[in-house]
Coordinates of C-alpha atoms and ligand atoms in Angstrom, one line a residue:
Chain Y
T131 CA 6.7 -18.8 -43.9
E132 CA 9.4 -16.6 -42.3
S133 CA 8.2 -17.2 -38.9
T134 CA 9.0 -20.9 -38.9
E135 CA 12.6 -20.2 -40.0
I136 CA 13.5 -18.6 -36.6
L137 CA 11.8 -21.4 -34.8
E138 CA 13.9 -24.0 -36.6
T139 CA 17.2 -22.5 -35.5
K140 CA 19.1 -25.0 -33.3
I141 CA 20.9 -24.1 -30.1
S142 CA 24.2 -25.4 -31.6
D143 CA 23.9 -22.6 -34.3
L144 CA 23.6 -19.9 -31.6
M145 CA 25.7 -21.0 -28.6
I146 CA 29.2 -19.7 -27.7
P147 CA 31.4 -22.8 -27.9
S148 CA 33.2 -24.0 -24.7
E149 CA 36.6 -22.9 -25.9
K150 CA 35.4 -19.3 -26.0
V151 CA 33.7 -19.4 -22.5
A152 CA 35.6 -18.1 -19.4
H153 CA 35.0 -20.7 -16.7
V154 CA 36.5 -21.8 -13.3
Q155 CA 36.9 -25.2 -11.6
N156 CA 35.0 -26.2 -8.4
Q157 CA 38.3 -26.7 -6.5
N158 CA 39.7 -23.2 -7.3
P159 CA 39.9 -20.8 -4.4
L160 CA 37.5 -17.8 -4.5
E161 CA 40.4 -15.5 -5.1
H162 CA 41.0 -17.1 -8.5
A163 CA 37.3 -16.9 -9.4
L164 CA 37.1 -13.2 -8.4
L165 CA 40.1 -12.4 -10.6
V166 CA 38.6 -14.2 -13.6
L167 CA 35.3 -12.4 -13.1
V168 CA 37.0 -9.0 -12.8
K169 CA 39.5 -9.5 -15.6
T170 CA 36.7 -10.6 -18.1
G171 CA 34.1 -8.2 -16.6
Y172 CA 31.5 -11.0 -16.6
S173 CA 28.9 -11.0 -13.8
A174 CA 28.9 -14.8 -13.6
V175 CA 30.7 -17.8 -15.3
P176 CA 30.2 -21.6 -15.4
V177 CA 31.9 -23.9 -12.9
L178 CA 33.3 -27.2 -14.2
D179 CA 34.9 -30.2 -12.6
A180 CA 38.3 -31.6 -13.5
N181 CA 36.7 -33.7 -16.3
F182 CA 35.0 -30.7 -18.0
H183 CA 31.6 -31.6 -16.6
F184 CA 29.2 -28.8 -15.7
E185 CA 28.7 -28.3 -11.9
G186 CA 27.1 -24.8 -11.5
I187 CA 27.5 -21.0 -11.8
V188 CA 29.6 -18.6 -9.7
S189 CA 28.9 -14.8 -9.7
K190 CA 30.6 -11.7 -8.2
T191 CA 27.6 -11.4 -5.9
M192 CA 28.1 -14.9 -4.4
I193 CA 31.8 -14.3 -3.8
I194 CA 31.3 -10.8 -2.2
E195 CA 28.4 -12.0 0.0
S196 CA 30.6 -14.9 1.3
I197 CA 33.3 -12.4 2.5
L198 CA 31.1 -9.7 3.9
G199 CA 31.5 -10.0 7.6
I200 CA 29.4 -8.1 10.2
E201 CA 32.3 -5.7 11.1
R202 CA 34.4 -5.8 8.0
I203 CA 35.2 -7.4 4.6
E204 CA 37.0 -10.7 5.5
V205 CA 39.4 -10.6 2.6
E206 CA 41.5 -13.5 4.0
K207 CA 38.5 -15.9 3.2
L208 CA 39.2 -15.4 -0.5
S209 CA 42.2 -17.8 -0.4
K210 CA 40.6 -20.2 2.1
I211 CA 37.2 -21.0 0.6
T212 CA 36.8 -22.9 -2.7
V213 CA 34.3 -22.1 -5.5
S214 CA 32.3 -25.3 -4.7
F215 CA 31.2 -23.7 -1.4
V216 CA 29.5 -20.6 -2.9
M217 CA 28.4 -21.7 -6.4
E218 CA 24.8 -22.2 -7.4
K219 CA 24.2 -25.8 -8.5
D220 CA 20.4 -25.9 -9.1
V221 CA 20.3 -24.1 -12.5
P222 CA 18.7 -25.3 -15.7
T223 CA 20.8 -26.5 -18.7
I224 CA 20.0 -27.1 -22.4
R225 CA 21.2 -29.5 -25.1
K226 CA 22.8 -28.6 -28.5
D227 CA 19.9 -29.9 -30.5
D228 CA 17.2 -28.2 -28.4
T229 CA 14.9 -25.6 -30.1
F230 CA 15.1 -21.8 -30.3
M231 CA 11.9 -21.5 -28.2
K232 CA 13.3 -23.6 -25.4
G233 CA 16.4 -21.3 -25.3
L234 CA 14.3 -18.1 -25.4
K235 CA 12.2 -19.3 -22.5
L236 CA 15.3 -20.2 -20.4
V237 CA 17.0 -16.8 -20.9
I238 CA 13.9 -14.7 -20.0
N239 CA 14.9 -15.0 -16.3
R240 CA 18.6 -15.5 -16.5
P241 CA 21.5 -13.8 -18.5
F242 CA 22.8 -17.1 -19.9
V243 CA 22.2 -20.9 -19.8
C244 CA 24.8 -23.6 -20.1
V245 CA 24.7 -26.2 -22.9
V246 CA 25.6 -29.7 -21.9
D247 CA 25.4 -33.2 -23.4
E248 CA 23.6 -36.1 -22.0
S249 CA 26.5 -37.1 -19.7
G250 CA 26.9 -33.5 -18.4
Y251 CA 29.9 -32.6 -20.5
F252 CA 30.1 -28.8 -21.0
D253 CA 29.5 -27.7 -24.7
G254 CA 29.1 -23.9 -24.3
I255 CA 26.6 -21.2 -23.3
L256 CA 23.5 -19.6 -24.8
T257 CA 23.4 -15.9 -24.0
R258 CA 20.5 -13.4 -24.0
R259 CA 22.6 -11.2 -26.5
V260 CA 22.5 -13.9 -29.2
I261 CA 18.7 -14.5 -28.8
L262 CA 18.0 -10.7 -28.9
K263 CA 20.2 -10.4 -32.1
Q264 CA 18.2 -13.2 -33.7
M265 CA 14.9 -11.5 -32.8
N266 CA 16.1 -8.2 -34.2
R267 CA 17.0 -9.8 -37.5
Y268 CA 13.6 -11.7 -37.5
L269 CA 11.5 -8.5 -36.9
H270 CA 13.3 -6.7 -39.8
E271 CA 12.2 -9.2 -42.4
Chain E
T195 CA -1.6 -8.1 -38.6
E196 CA -0.2 -9.4 -35.3
S197 CA 3.3 -8.5 -36.2
T198 CA 2.6 -4.7 -36.1
E199 CA 1.1 -5.0 -32.6
I200 CA 4.5 -5.8 -30.9
L201 CA 6.1 -3.0 -32.9
E202 CA 3.5 -0.5 -31.6
T203 CA 4.3 -1.2 -27.9
K204 CA 5.6 1.9 -26.3
I205 CA 8.6 1.9 -23.9
S206 CA 6.3 3.4 -21.2
D207 CA 4.3 0.1 -21.3
L208 CA 7.4 -2.0 -20.7
M209 CA 9.7 0.0 -18.4
I210 CA 10.2 -0.5 -14.7
P211 CA 9.1 2.8 -13.1
S212 CA 11.8 4.8 -11.2
E213 CA 10.2 4.1 -7.8
K214 CA 10.9 0.4 -8.3
V215 CA 14.5 0.8 -9.4
A216 CA 17.4 0.5 -7.0
H217 CA 19.7 3.4 -7.6
V218 CA 22.6 5.4 -5.9
Q219 CA 23.6 9.0 -5.9
N220 CA 26.8 10.3 -7.5
Q221 CA 28.1 11.7 -4.1
N222 CA 27.6 8.4 -2.2
P223 CA 30.8 6.6 -1.1
L224 CA 31.6 3.3 -2.9
E225 CA 30.9 1.4 0.3
H226 CA 27.2 2.4 0.1
A227 CA 27.0 1.5 -3.6
L228 CA 28.6 -1.9 -3.0
L229 CA 26.1 -2.7 -0.3
V230 CA 23.1 -1.7 -2.5
L231 CA 24.5 -3.9 -5.3
V232 CA 25.1 -6.9 -3.0
K233 CA 21.8 -6.6 -1.1
T234 CA 19.7 -6.4 -4.3
G235 CA 21.9 -8.8 -6.2
Y236 CA 21.9 -6.5 -9.2
S237 CA 25.1 -6.4 -11.3
A238 CA 24.7 -2.7 -12.0
V239 CA 22.3 0.2 -11.1
P240 CA 21.6 3.7 -12.3
V241 CA 23.4 6.7 -10.7
L242 CA 21.4 9.9 -10.2
D243 CA 22.2 13.4 -9.0
A244 CA 20.5 15.1 -6.0
N245 CA 17.7 16.4 -8.4
F246 CA 16.9 12.9 -9.7
H247 CA 18.6 13.5 -13.0
F248 CA 20.4 10.6 -14.7
E249 CA 24.2 10.7 -14.5
G250 CA 25.4 7.1 -15.4
I251 CA 25.7 3.5 -14.3
V252 CA 27.8 1.9 -11.6
S253 CA 28.5 -1.9 -11.4
K254 CA 30.2 -4.3 -9.1
T255 CA 33.0 -4.7 -11.6
M256 CA 33.7 -1.0 -11.6
I257 CA 33.9 -0.9 -7.8
I258 CA 36.0 -4.0 -7.3
E259 CA 38.4 -2.9 -10.1
S260 CA 38.9 0.5 -8.2
I261 CA 40.0 -1.2 -5.0
L262 CA 42.2 -4.0 -6.5
G263 CA 45.7 -2.9 -5.6
I264 CA 48.8 -4.7 -6.9
E265 CA 49.6 -6.3 -3.6
R266 CA 46.2 -6.5 -1.9
I267 CA 42.5 -5.4 -2.0
E268 CA 42.5 -1.8 -0.7
V269 CA 39.3 -2.0 1.3
E270 CA 39.9 1.4 2.9
K271 CA 39.2 3.0 -0.5
L272 CA 35.5 2.0 -0.3
S273 CA 34.8 4.8 2.2
K274 CA 37.1 7.4 0.6
I275 CA 36.1 7.3 -3.1
T276 CA 32.6 8.4 -4.3
V277 CA 30.5 6.8 -7.0
S278 CA 31.1 9.7 -9.4
F279 CA 34.8 8.6 -9.7
V280 CA 34.1 5.1 -11.0
M281 CA 30.7 5.3 -12.8
E282 CA 30.3 5.0 -16.6
K283 CA 28.7 8.2 -18.0
D284 CA 28.8 7.6 -21.7
V285 CA 25.8 5.2 -21.9
P286 CA 22.7 5.5 -24.2
T287 CA 19.3 6.4 -22.8
I288 CA 15.8 6.1 -24.2
R289 CA 12.5 8.1 -23.9
K290 CA 9.1 6.9 -22.7
D291 CA 7.5 7.4 -26.1
D292 CA 10.2 5.6 -28.1
T293 CA 9.4 2.5 -30.1
F294 CA 9.8 -1.2 -29.1
M295 CA 12.4 -1.7 -31.9
K296 CA 14.6 1.1 -30.5
G297 CA 14.4 -0.5 -27.1
L298 CA 15.2 -4.0 -28.5
K299 CA 18.3 -2.6 -30.4
L300 CA 19.6 -0.9 -27.3
V301 CA 19.4 -4.0 -25.0
I302 CA 21.1 -6.3 -27.5
N303 CA 24.5 -5.2 -26.1
R304 CA 23.6 -4.2 -22.5
P305 CA 21.4 -5.7 -19.7
F306 CA 19.3 -2.6 -19.3
V307 CA 18.9 1.0 -20.6
C308 CA 17.7 4.0 -18.6
V309 CA 14.6 5.9 -19.5
V310 CA 14.8 9.7 -19.2
D311 CA 12.8 12.7 -20.2
E312 CA 14.1 15.6 -22.4
S313 CA 15.6 17.4 -19.4
G314 CA 17.4 14.2 -18.2
Y315 CA 14.9 13.5 -15.3
F316 CA 15.0 9.7 -14.5
D317 CA 11.8 7.9 -15.4
G318 CA 12.8 4.2 -15.0
I319 CA 14.7 1.4 -16.8
L320 CA 14.0 -1.0 -19.7
T321 CA 15.4 -4.4 -19.1
R322 CA 16.3 -7.4 -21.4
R323 CA 13.9 -9.6 -19.4
V324 CA 10.8 -7.5 -20.3
I325 CA 11.8 -7.4 -24.0
L326 CA 12.4 -11.2 -24.0
K327 CA 9.0 -11.8 -22.3
Q328 CA 7.3 -9.7 -24.9
M329 CA 9.1 -11.7 -27.7
N330 CA 8.0 -15.0 -26.2
R331 CA 4.4 -13.9 -26.1
Y332 CA 4.6 -12.7 -29.7
L333 CA 6.0 -15.9 -31.0
H334 CA 3.3 -17.9 -29.4
E335 CA 0.5 -16.2 -31.3
Ligands
2BA904 N1 33.7 -8.4 -22.4 C1 32.6 -8.1 -23.0 N2 32.6 -7.7 -24.3 C2 31.4 -7.3 -24.9 N3 30.2 -7.3 -24.3 C3 30.2 -7.6 -23.0 C4 31.3 -8.0 -22.3 N4 31.0 -8.3 -21.1 C5 29.6 -8.1 -21.0 N5 29.2 -7.7 -22.2 C6 27.8 -7.3 -22.5 O1 27.1 -7.2 -21.2 C7 26.1 -8.2 -21.1 C8 26.0 -8.6 -19.7 O2 27.2 -9.2 -19.3 P1 27.2 -10.0 -18.0 O3 28.7 -10.2 -17.6 O4 26.3 -9.4 -16.9 O5 26.6 -11.5 -18.2 C9 27.2 -12.3 -19.2 C10 28.2 -13.3 -18.6 O6 27.8 -13.6 -17.3 C11 28.0 -14.6 -19.5 N6 29.0 -14.6 -20.6 C12 28.8 -14.0 -21.8 N7 29.9 -14.3 -22.6 C13 30.7 -15.1 -21.8 C14 31.9 -15.8 -22.1 N8 32.6 -15.7 -23.3 N9 32.5 -16.6 -21.1 C15 31.8 -16.7 -19.9 N10 30.7 -16.1 -19.6 C16 30.1 -15.3 -20.6 O7 26.7 -14.5 -20.0 C17 26.0 -13.3 -19.6 C18 25.2 -12.7 -20.7 O8 26.0 -12.4 -21.8 P2 25.5 -11.5 -23.0 O9 26.5 -11.6 -24.1 O10 24.1 -11.9 -23.3 O11 25.4 -10.0 -22.4 C19 26.5 -9.3 -22.1 C20 27.1 -8.5 -23.2 O12 26.1 -7.9 -24.0
2BA905 N1 16.3 -9.7 -7.4 C1 16.0 -10.4 -8.5 N2 14.8 -11.0 -8.7 C2 14.5 -11.7 -9.8 N3 15.3 -11.8 -10.9 C3 16.5 -11.2 -10.8 C4 16.9 -10.5 -9.7 N4 18.2 -10.0 -9.9 C5 18.5 -10.4 -11.1 N5 17.5 -11.1 -11.7 C6 17.5 -11.7 -13.0 O1 18.8 -11.8 -13.5 C7 19.0 -10.9 -14.6 C8 20.3 -10.2 -14.6 O2 20.4 -9.4 -13.5 P1 21.5 -8.4 -13.4 O3 21.6 -7.9 -12.0 O4 22.8 -9.0 -14.0 O5 21.2 -7.2 -14.4 C9 20.0 -6.4 -14.1 C10 20.2 -5.2 -13.2 O6 21.6 -4.7 -13.4 C11 19.2 -4.1 -13.7 N6 18.0 -4.2 -12.9 C12 16.9 -5.0 -13.1 N7 15.9 -4.7 -12.3 C13 16.4 -3.6 -11.5 C14 15.8 -2.8 -10.5 N8 14.5 -3.0 -10.0 N9 16.5 -1.8 -10.0 C15 17.8 -1.6 -10.4 N10 18.4 -2.3 -11.4 C16 17.7 -3.3 -12.0 O7 18.9 -4.6 -15.0 C17 19.6 -5.7 -15.4 C18 18.8 -6.6 -16.3 O8 17.6 -7.0 -15.5 P2 16.7 -8.2 -16.1 O9 15.5 -8.2 -15.3 O10 16.6 -8.1 -17.6 O11 17.5 -9.5 -15.8 C19 17.8 -10.0 -14.5 C20 16.7 -10.9 -14.0 O12 16.2 -11.8 -15.0

């Protein structure tokens, strides 16, 4: 029946491949990460190491919170602190050959989830938008 | 059949009511809006006028972009510019008695959509999270 078709979609069919994903490196200064986030308009992007392995997520909120002092915004910290100090490391990831339902469950509480292979190499991201588009198509049948 | 049940859900059953939604007013200085956004962690929140009518959306990206000068970050602008100068006004809204499908279509390309009545009075927001949760329940039946 139709309803099994959507359930058989693989994450690899839905994900945005790594070459199309804006990302930063863990050793970049916060200044660089903030510019990437503002230029792309994204709220958060993946953080990779020098070997293209997934390390975590960095968001505008994490960067702004780290420079908000009691008296003033400590702008000089942006060039002194690296991404690795503010990024969130404890986030779920998913595999290319995982199921649609596993992807749906992971994006209920977060805007996107990173796709990695068994050695942690970064393959891309699965976004809420793609899951919602798939659902819209499915309900129209 | 089950599949009509989800389609009959009304937006009023799914939306976050206005009293639970963080928002700012159009005459607030940017400084206030940035603090609300950082304290709540939200990427963007609704902007209302003094009569609780919906005016638009303001995000961290809009605020940061407005203070990024060529040479440096012009922090002093945060207390000089009001939210009305940077907010996005041309955004879709939805009614309490609209259908689930209309809500689903509107959140495909944006994280949330504001619920207003026929006079523009702010009733709440419909978020992607709530739509995704509903989908997850529906696919499990
Ligand atoms: N430049 C743009 N062009 C068109 N639409 C845009 C856009 N920037 C944002 N949006 C829309 O706004 C949604 C939320 O974006 P946000 O940046 O908060 O949250 C984004 C962002 O943090 C991340 N993301 C999406 N695409 C990315 C990419 N190519 N590289 C890096 N991160 C990405 O995944 C989150 C969810 O993305 P999703 O597509 O579900 O949802 C996106 C998309 O529908
Ligand atoms: N304090 C918190 N506690 C728990 N989870 C949190 C959270 N802040 C963010 N999240 C999670 O991250 C998602 C994206 O949040 P974001 O702030 O980019 O984007 C949010 C935010 O801009 C706005 N939003 C959500 N709840 C709001 C509220 N009570 N007041 C004002 N704006 C709200 O709607 C967008 C979509 O919300 P949605 O719930 O679908 O999706 C949220 C939610 O799953």
